[in-house]
Amino acid sequence: MDRSLWLHDYELKEFPPLEDDLEVDVLVIGGGITGIISTYLLRDEGVKVALIEQKRLMHGTTSFTTGKLTIQHDIIYQELLKKHGLEKTRLYLDSHLEAFQFIKNTINELNIACDYEERTSFIYTQSPKEIPKLIKEVEAYQQLNIPYLENPPLNLPFAVEGVLGVTNQAHFHVVKYLQAIVKELEDQGDIYIYENTKVLHVKEEDDICVTFLENGRKVRSRYVILASHYPVNDTLNSYFMKLKPMMAYVVAAYYDKDFTDGDYINIEKPTRSIRTHPYQDKRILILAGEGHQCGHTSNDKKHYQNLSDFGRMYFNMDTPLFMWSTQDYETFDKLPYIGAINKNNPRILLTTGFKKWGMLTSTLSAMLCRDIILNKKNAYHDLYSPCRLTDKLTGKFFVYNISGVGRLIGDRLKTYNKSWSIEPGKGKIISFRGKKYGIYKDEQGETYIVLAICPHLKCILTFNNEHKTYDCPCHGSRFNYKGEYLDGPAIVNLKRIKATKK
């Protein structure tokens, strides 16, 4: 099971579910960094805003990141320049610089103790074949006037062929930061925060948004911000075709190796993201990487093992104290979606597609959504609009969607296990009388059986024995072993089949 450093030994206040109808100016759906900062910014403008979360605040993607604050998003700038040109790439950079400054200013203004540490951020390669990419990124930095360090002397425990650094970047403890923001909201009074409140659908009619909850209640508002990772309101918008679901893994442990303390990420595969963090009067090493498309592996244990092996080999890292994974979405033009979900629903705002760099992108999302709602001019409105065409005018868009169709058809031709027998603590997909079922037996011998067909577009699910989840290989919907919905476009739970204790 995932065990995040950011949630360890950190007690968070619980909020009640929403059990009555509600009317506000703005409803924010999703209690991660985007939702909390959106609520904070709007409340500061005197807007009556409510925040609702399907589970607990900060228990989604936000608490399963590496907590890096940097404009150095891998080797992205050469790609953005090639696809979008200098003006739009400059806007991308400026928007993230503004988000960085907002976080820094907020920490100082509210005196938030969140382990904020400034560091130089580095991208590096150990492969001579990747040097041309690094050179192109240097050229991109020059066009954008980004101050940089090229091949600075570093004390690293492994050889590198090339390094590109940016000074005055940072990392922090995201939960401590957000908890302080939530407390500030509470101190202002008249707060509307609800947990364990699931949204089924949002409808916009006559300039009013009506949000329908699972418990039958409704929320009326002038605007809705979908800060729910994947948009809960995907009817007729087909965002499952525009968002690629990707998994990443993190291990954290004590280590015994002196090296130049910075935030690192390589440009080759497999990805290796490296940073340190204070923990119990010492420092621990945080390693991340091993990315892959959701549903395309049946056992994540090997990914944790690969990261641990890397840590032991180069940093004398101990057995991991924490291991966690996260799912995030990528767009096909490398730009997030921020703005009206479609042209016919300008009051339903979408924020997603952060491609694993959500600490800054989520913050600029909140700032842009605030300006849209307040009808303020924002230079980044068109760049991040979900209605743009550049996200679909790419070969990767067509390859991804063709591969999804391939899984939908191909998995039906595969041979599946037909035995109902299973060991405690294990799960699998079986075929019985022409149907596919998921079966899982817990350590106490209780068996859970579900129909292993994704409710979204009927793809056959895979079972992940490390996380005890059913994952959709087509579009990234995820469910726990009981069949309860976790993430992705499916929204509803899997069909449960009655099982007995054995």
XYZ file of C-alpha atoms in Angstrom:
502
model
C 0.000 0.000 0.000
C 1.068 3.603 -0.627
C 2.655 5.288 2.400
C 3.421 8.922 1.689
C 5.986 10.928 3.610
C 3.718 13.979 3.368
C 0.859 12.286 5.240
C 2.991 10.481 7.827
C 2.471 11.580 11.441
C 0.582 14.627 10.275
C -2.894 15.008 11.744
C -5.371 16.761 9.467
C -8.665 18.225 10.604
C -11.748 16.380 9.361
C -14.675 18.184 7.761
C -18.279 16.946 7.561
C -19.993 15.726 4.389
C -22.454 18.026 2.660
C -25.906 16.721 3.598
C -28.115 19.629 2.524
C -28.684 21.607 -0.640
C -26.366 24.595 -0.924
C -26.161 27.826 -2.920
C -22.863 29.679 -3.376
C -21.128 31.899 -5.912
C -18.482 29.297 -6.799
C -18.273 25.572 -6.110
C -14.783 24.048 -6.137
C -14.714 20.277 -6.643
C -11.501 18.660 -5.418
C -9.564 19.112 -2.183
C -5.986 19.083 -3.471
C -3.639 21.995 -4.038
C -5.639 23.386 -6.986
C -8.933 23.305 -5.100
C -7.580 24.695 -1.839
C -5.667 27.551 -3.476
C -8.669 28.368 -5.707
C -10.844 28.611 -2.588
C -8.247 30.764 -0.828
C -7.898 33.186 -3.740
C -11.638 33.561 -4.294
C -12.382 34.053 -0.604
C -9.768 36.811 -0.614
C -11.882 38.535 -3.291
C -15.048 38.327 -1.207
C -16.584 35.507 -3.229
C -18.842 33.025 -1.446
C -17.179 29.727 -2.282
C -17.615 26.115 -1.194
C -15.018 23.363 -1.477
C -16.079 19.710 -1.639
C -13.885 16.602 -1.741
C -14.875 13.038 -2.559
C -12.691 11.651 0.259
C -10.326 13.653 2.488
C -8.579 16.932 1.756
C -5.021 16.486 0.455
C -5.323 12.701 0.175
C -5.272 12.588 -3.622
C -2.489 13.290 -6.099
C -1.299 16.333 -4.134
C 0.057 14.214 -1.255
C 1.754 11.707 -3.536
C 4.179 14.022 -5.332
C 7.847 14.906 -4.762
C 7.024 18.477 -3.703
C 9.364 20.183 -6.189
C 8.869 23.841 -7.071
C 10.677 24.503 -10.320
C 10.262 25.923 -13.812
C 12.565 23.165 -15.065
C 9.984 20.634 -16.258
C 12.330 18.122 -17.834
C 13.450 19.191 -21.355
C 10.158 20.830 -22.201
C 11.179 24.233 -23.561
C 12.701 22.965 -26.815
C 9.479 21.003 -27.430
C 7.256 23.989 -26.664
C 9.277 26.276 -28.928
C 9.034 23.810 -31.791
C 5.283 23.277 -31.433
C 3.995 26.610 -30.110
C 6.605 29.232 -30.966
C 8.475 31.781 -28.873
C 5.543 33.921 -27.714
C 3.466 31.066 -26.286
C 6.495 29.363 -24.751
C 7.390 32.599 -23.028
C 3.852 32.770 -21.637
C 4.222 29.195 -20.313
C 7.430 30.199 -18.543
C 6.044 33.465 -17.163
C 2.910 31.796 -15.799
C 4.984 29.293 -13.831
C 7.314 32.020 -12.588
C 4.266 33.894 -11.263
C 2.992 30.737 -9.567
C 6.400 30.189 -7.958
C 6.432 33.752 -6.636
C 2.888 33.387 -5.279
C 3.855 30.292 -3.270
C 6.997 31.962 -1.947
C 5.130 35.137 -0.983
C 2.307 33.188 0.674
C 4.752 31.178 2.778
C 6.402 34.412 3.935
C 3.184 36.358 4.521
C 1.520 33.607 6.552
C 4.787 32.512 8.168
C 4.179 28.895 7.123
C 6.624 26.296 8.460
C 6.586 23.857 5.546
C 10.245 22.850 5.141
C 10.660 25.277 2.249
C 14.241 25.039 0.970
C 15.770 26.788 -2.005
C 17.902 24.590 -4.224
C 19.436 24.569 -7.680
C 17.439 22.353 -10.023
C 19.374 20.193 -12.493
C 18.503 18.104 -15.514
C 21.223 15.657 -16.443
C 22.082 12.731 -18.659
C 24.376 9.750 -18.268
C 24.097 8.891 -21.961
C 26.215 10.504 -24.719
C 23.302 9.893 -27.106
C 21.183 12.377 -25.154
C 23.665 15.273 -25.346
C 22.048 16.770 -28.498
C 18.760 17.104 -26.568
C 20.541 18.853 -23.726
C 22.226 21.235 -26.179
C 18.841 22.078 -27.729
C 17.455 22.797 -24.269
C 20.361 25.172 -23.598
C 19.521 26.955 -26.852
C 15.888 27.174 -25.733
C 16.971 28.724 -22.426
C 19.000 31.292 -24.360
C 15.991 32.253 -26.508
C 13.843 32.589 -23.378
C 16.517 34.405 -21.357
C 16.477 31.779 -18.614
C 19.658 32.094 -16.496
C 21.367 28.685 -16.461
C 24.418 26.721 -15.386
C 25.882 24.499 -18.094
C 27.905 21.519 -16.889
C 28.741 22.972 -13.450
C 31.162 20.964 -11.288
C 29.061 18.577 -9.208
C 29.891 15.956 -6.630
C 27.563 13.162 -7.707
C 27.988 9.441 -6.944
C 27.747 8.569 -10.630
C 29.216 9.854 -13.869
C 27.199 12.270 -16.001
C 27.710 13.337 -19.603
C 25.902 16.647 -19.343
C 24.102 18.881 -16.821
C 21.862 21.944 -17.099
C 21.040 23.829 -13.901
C 18.699 26.632 -12.822
C 19.358 28.397 -9.517
C 16.829 29.668 -6.960
C 14.353 26.826 -7.352
C 12.862 25.071 -4.307
C 11.026 22.177 -2.694
C 8.693 21.966 0.306
C 6.267 19.894 2.390
C 3.047 20.386 0.469
C 0.688 19.139 3.204
C 2.134 21.486 5.837
C 1.769 24.328 3.343
C -1.852 23.537 2.484
C -2.858 22.849 6.076
C -1.791 26.389 6.930
C -3.893 27.710 4.043
C -6.926 25.756 5.269
C -6.426 27.129 8.789
C -6.276 30.643 7.367
C -9.600 30.014 5.623
C -11.118 28.779 8.890
C -9.815 31.787 10.793
C -11.580 34.069 8.315
C -14.873 32.411 9.324
C -17.962 31.517 7.286
C -16.124 28.589 5.720
C -17.724 25.955 3.493
C -15.519 22.863 3.273
C -16.992 19.377 2.947
C -15.323 15.962 2.766
C -16.665 12.528 1.804
C -18.971 14.204 -0.700
C -19.083 12.646 -4.158
C -20.169 14.541 -7.266
C -21.982 12.677 -10.021
C -22.672 15.388 -12.565
C -22.583 19.132 -13.212
C -25.089 20.868 -15.485
C -25.078 24.477 -16.661
C -28.375 26.121 -17.576
C -29.258 29.814 -17.921
C -25.931 30.959 -16.411
C -26.400 28.769 -13.334
C -24.494 25.583 -12.559
C -26.276 22.759 -10.768
C -24.056 20.075 -9.230
C -25.694 16.747 -8.410
C -24.276 14.790 -5.472
C -24.346 11.038 -4.889
C -26.528 11.509 -1.802
C -29.222 13.246 -3.844
C -28.372 16.797 -2.731
C -27.680 19.674 -5.130
C -25.396 22.698 -5.161
C -26.326 25.778 -7.173
C -23.559 28.201 -8.144
C -22.564 30.760 -10.743
C -19.350 28.866 -11.506
C -17.888 25.430 -10.879
C -14.157 24.672 -10.823
C -13.380 21.033 -11.584
C -10.169 20.599 -9.585
C -10.798 16.862 -9.310
C -7.758 15.579 -11.215
C -9.913 13.984 -13.893
C -13.021 16.033 -14.856
C -16.108 14.511 -13.257
C -18.180 16.125 -15.993
C -16.913 14.392 -19.127
C -20.264 13.931 -20.886
C -19.838 14.696 -24.607
C -16.399 16.269 -24.019
C -14.291 13.139 -24.616
C -11.415 14.146 -22.346
C -10.545 10.456 -22.111
C -9.247 10.909 -25.664
C -7.207 13.990 -24.757
C -5.609 12.937 -21.449
C -3.037 10.183 -21.143
C -3.001 8.617 -17.630
C 0.529 8.011 -16.358
C 1.837 6.382 -13.179
C 5.004 7.298 -11.275
C 6.656 5.853 -8.153
C 8.553 7.257 -5.181
C 10.721 5.779 -2.422
C 12.194 7.691 0.530
C 14.839 6.496 2.990
C 17.903 7.463 4.963
C 21.135 7.468 2.972
C 24.877 7.727 3.554
C 26.541 9.526 0.702
C 27.836 13.083 0.378
C 26.827 14.789 -2.844
C 25.963 18.239 -4.146
C 22.530 18.815 -2.627
C 20.148 19.856 -5.363
C 17.002 18.685 -7.118
C 17.857 16.407 -10.040
C 16.048 14.664 -12.882
C 17.526 12.842 -15.863
C 16.311 13.085 -19.456
C 16.663 9.423 -20.469
C 14.513 6.480 -19.497
C 13.907 5.200 -16.910
C 13.378 8.495 -15.126
C 15.339 9.165 -11.958
C 14.216 12.188 -9.937
C 16.420 12.921 -6.912
C 16.018 15.268 -3.951
C 16.529 15.250 -0.175
C 14.247 16.356 2.644
C 14.600 16.951 6.417
C 13.141 14.152 8.517
C 13.565 13.531 12.264
C 16.679 15.736 12.580
C 18.318 14.008 9.628
C 17.854 14.056 5.874
C 16.248 11.397 3.742
C 16.648 10.735 0.052
C 13.550 10.912 -2.180
C 13.808 9.016 -5.461
C 11.050 9.045 -8.078
C 10.514 7.713 -11.578
C 9.660 4.450 -13.367
C 6.750 6.077 -15.212
C 4.360 4.089 -17.392
C 0.795 4.316 -18.680
C -1.834 3.350 -16.125
C -3.073 -0.232 -16.400
C -0.023 -1.421 -18.329
C 1.580 -3.382 -15.494
C 0.170 -5.953 -13.101
C 2.743 -5.529 -10.340
C 4.211 -2.203 -9.275
C 6.615 -3.892 -6.848
C 9.306 -4.081 -9.517
C 9.197 -0.294 -9.967
C 9.748 0.324 -6.269
C 12.502 -2.279 -6.342
C 14.252 -0.584 -9.272
C 14.260 2.751 -7.441
C 15.510 1.113 -4.243
C 18.283 -0.666 -6.129
C 19.363 2.635 -7.682
C 19.407 4.285 -4.249
C 21.449 1.508 -2.674
C 23.915 1.385 -5.545
C 24.762 5.076 -5.643
C 23.669 6.618 -2.335
C 24.007 3.753 0.180
C 20.291 4.157 0.796
C 18.634 2.148 3.571
C 15.416 0.167 3.301
C 12.672 2.622 2.286
C 10.703 4.242 5.095
C 8.063 5.405 2.636
C 6.890 4.210 -0.745
C 4.113 5.786 -2.750
C 2.827 6.130 -6.279
C 0.624 8.585 -8.085
C -1.415 8.889 -11.233
C -1.315 12.047 -13.291
C -2.485 13.071 -16.742
C -0.599 14.387 -19.751
C -1.964 16.337 -22.693
C -0.564 15.777 -26.157
C 0.745 19.302 -26.700
C 2.452 19.503 -23.274
C 0.136 22.278 -22.020
C -2.365 21.820 -19.177
C -6.101 22.371 -19.556
C -7.282 25.413 -17.612
C -10.541 27.143 -18.451
C -14.054 26.484 -19.733
C -14.679 22.769 -20.240
C -16.285 23.539 -23.622
C -17.701 26.501 -25.552
C -21.280 25.740 -24.514
C -20.475 25.640 -20.786
C -18.293 28.693 -20.034
C -19.094 28.562 -16.313
C -17.757 25.040 -15.772
C -13.986 25.431 -15.469
C -11.526 22.574 -15.916
C -8.023 22.146 -14.473
C -5.995 19.047 -15.372
C -3.122 17.692 -17.474
C -0.274 18.783 -15.196
C 2.115 16.054 -16.492
C 3.624 15.374 -13.030
C 4.636 19.014 -12.417
C 1.547 19.988 -10.476
C 2.938 22.099 -7.639
C 3.344 25.195 -9.803
C 0.820 24.326 -12.527
C -1.945 23.800 -9.968
C -1.212 27.211 -8.488
C -1.322 29.014 -11.827
C -4.570 27.098 -12.511
C -6.112 28.576 -9.378
C -4.919 32.059 -10.329
C -6.296 31.769 -13.877
C -9.657 30.379 -12.702
C -9.969 33.277 -10.248
C -9.417 35.790 -13.046
C -11.905 34.084 -15.366
C -14.571 34.157 -12.651
C -13.860 37.796 -11.772
C -13.718 38.720 -15.488
C -10.159 39.971 -15.146
C -7.769 40.034 -18.090
C -5.237 37.214 -17.952
C -2.462 36.780 -20.506
C -2.599 32.987 -20.203
C -6.297 32.464 -20.942
C -5.948 31.388 -24.575
C -2.736 29.429 -24.061
C -4.299 26.964 -21.622
C -7.857 26.940 -22.958
C -9.280 23.380 -23.067
C -10.976 24.379 -26.327
C -7.680 24.803 -28.237
C -6.832 22.621 -31.226
C -3.090 22.135 -30.713
C -3.737 19.314 -28.222
C -5.242 17.130 -30.957
C -3.062 18.133 -33.922
C -0.291 15.731 -32.971
C 0.677 12.209 -33.909
C 0.773 11.186 -30.245
C -2.940 11.952 -29.931
C -3.801 9.494 -32.695
C -1.337 6.839 -31.527
C -2.760 6.917 -28.002
C -6.359 6.609 -29.119
C -5.596 3.878 -31.643
C -3.761 1.930 -28.923
C -6.814 2.293 -26.669
C -8.999 0.740 -29.341
C -6.380 -1.976 -29.723
C -6.606 -2.854 -26.023
C -10.410 -2.761 -26.134
C -10.442 -5.352 -28.930
C -7.216 -7.258 -28.261
C -7.870 -7.997 -24.596
C -11.065 -9.768 -25.566
C -9.018 -12.195 -27.647
C -6.590 -13.026 -24.849
C -6.727 -16.271 -22.883
C -7.586 -15.717 -19.217
C -7.290 -17.946 -16.178
C -10.467 -19.921 -15.545
C -9.782 -21.014 -11.966
C -11.565 -19.369 -9.035
C -8.854 -20.582 -6.679
C -6.724 -17.794 -5.239
C -4.244 -17.215 -2.386
C -4.972 -14.770 0.448
C -3.710 -11.265 -0.338
C -3.820 -11.861 -4.091
C -6.091 -10.840 -6.959
C -6.501 -11.711 -10.638
C -8.780 -11.531 -13.673
C -10.558 -14.738 -14.700
C -12.898 -15.791 -17.499
C -16.119 -17.599 -16.636
C -18.962 -18.374 -19.053
C -17.841 -15.720 -21.478
C -17.500 -12.931 -18.899
C -14.454 -11.437 -17.193
C -14.409 -11.245 -13.406
C -11.971 -9.827 -10.922
C -11.396 -11.873 -7.799
C -9.478 -10.847 -4.680
C -9.099 -12.643 -1.350
C -7.986 -10.659 1.691
C -5.698 -11.954 4.434
C -8.718 -12.990 6.545
C -10.046 -15.187 3.746
C -12.908 -12.966 2.606
C -13.339 -12.992 -1.167
C -14.424 -10.014 -3.256
C -15.633 -10.528 -6.816
C -16.407 -7.809 -9.349
C -17.281 -7.662 -13.015
C -13.862 -6.770 -14.465
C -15.224 -4.495 -17.175
C -14.592 -0.754 -16.968
C -17.962 1.080 -16.811
C -16.543 3.815 -19.023
C -16.041 2.137 -22.424
C -16.100 -1.549 -21.438
C -12.346 -2.233 -21.552
C -11.173 -5.281 -19.620
C -9.411 -4.281 -16.414
C -6.076 -5.466 -15.075
C -5.423 -6.233 -11.397
C -2.481 -4.607 -9.664
C -1.308 -6.865 -6.835
C 0.923 -4.221 -5.259
C -1.809 -1.620 -4.796
C -4.769 -4.010 -4.798
C -6.490 -2.022 -7.536
C -8.275 -2.702 -10.800
C -6.759 -0.469 -13.491
C -8.122 0.307 -16.944
C -5.417 -0.013 -19.632
C -7.437 2.093 -22.078
C -8.103 5.397 -20.270
C -6.824 5.049 -16.709
C -9.896 4.504 -14.549
C -8.971 2.854 -11.245
C -10.961 0.985 -8.606
C -10.038 -0.636 -5.284
C -10.356 -4.389 -4.754
C -13.945 -3.915 -3.602
C -14.751 -2.275 -6.927
C -15.088 1.239 -5.512
C -14.199 4.047 -7.928
C -10.892 5.828 -7.291
C -9.941 7.853 -10.370
C -10.473 8.384 -14.093
C -13.414 8.787 -16.466
C -15.549 5.864 -15.210
C -17.021 7.779 -12.192
C -19.193 4.854 -10.977
C -18.236 1.709 -9.045
C -17.719 -1.751 -10.545
C -20.574 -4.236 -10.315
C -20.095 -6.401 -7.213
C -20.796 -10.143 -7.326
C -21.825 -11.843 -4.090
C -19.040 -13.925 -2.550
C -18.673 -15.919 0.638
C -15.986 -16.499 3.253
C -13.888 -19.605 2.769
